[in-house]
Phi, psi and omega in degrees: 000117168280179187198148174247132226280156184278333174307318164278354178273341174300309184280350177275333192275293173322274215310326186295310176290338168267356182280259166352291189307294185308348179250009185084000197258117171285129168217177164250151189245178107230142150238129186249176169278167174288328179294345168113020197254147196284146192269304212200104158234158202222150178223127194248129177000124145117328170318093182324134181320311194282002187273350145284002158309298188292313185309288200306327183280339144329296156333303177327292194280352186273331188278306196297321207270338162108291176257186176291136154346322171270347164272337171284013159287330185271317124015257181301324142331307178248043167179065194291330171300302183295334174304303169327306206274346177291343197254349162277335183313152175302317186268355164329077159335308198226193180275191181228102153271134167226099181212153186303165169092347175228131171214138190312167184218097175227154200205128200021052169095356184278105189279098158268025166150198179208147193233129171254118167235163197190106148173359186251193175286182162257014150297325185289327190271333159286340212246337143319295167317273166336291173304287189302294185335296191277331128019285159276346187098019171265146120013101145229044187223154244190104166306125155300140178300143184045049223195083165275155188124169173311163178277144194279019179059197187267045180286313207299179187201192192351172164273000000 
């Protein structure tokens, strides 16, 4: 069973902010575990105040819901009440975003957390994610739910 390390949440947390810093962009980063409780948040010189709010509850959401942020838009589109309520549940920690910028953390078919960045658009915040995670070598690809077979890319959407 992997798990992910505060060493390795250190190094995904460097590589974003140079990463970011390279495109001109001030952000904030988190990395959470998989049950969603948070490793690491970092605010890079310069960061709008709410953006470390946001990245977490972004991480928040790539790890508890299993996918990236950007596959749960179709989703929370065609079913906007139950979506809504999910950030209301007793057990919820943070809200449920689904939006670029939150993405699942996976290493050999395993989801072993989540990465939130926040402070750029949100094409910037993804492309951030993405490059670095695969980069280092994680998983960025995601079977749609109830769905056998190979993986859909962020094509997927509801259970």
């Amino acid at each position: 069973m992997n798990s992910l390390t505060l060493d390795a949440a250190d190094e995904i947390t460097d590589a974003v902010l140079k990463r970011a810093q390279s495109i001109g962009k001030a952000v904030s980063v988190a990395v959470v575990d998989a049950g969603g409780f948070v490793i690491i948040v970092r605010r890079s010189d310069g960061a709008r105040p709410l953006t470390p709010d946001i990245a977490r509850a972004k991480a928040y959401t790539a790890a508890v819901m299993q996918r990236p942020g950007k596959m749960l838009k179709k989703w929370q589109e065609s079913q906007p009440v139950f979506f809504s309520q999910l950030s209301q549940l007793p057990g919820a920690a943070l809200p449920i975003m689904a939006t670029e910028g939150s993405v699942t953390i996976k290493k050999d078919g395993e989801i072993i957390g989540g990465l939130g960045i926040a402070g750029g658009t949100a094409d910037e915040d993804q492309r951030v994610a993405d490059d670095v995670l695969e980069s280092l070598g994680y998983e960025l690809e995601f079977a749609a739910w109830g769905v056998t077979g190979g993986p859909a890319g962020n094509t997927g959407q509801g259970a």
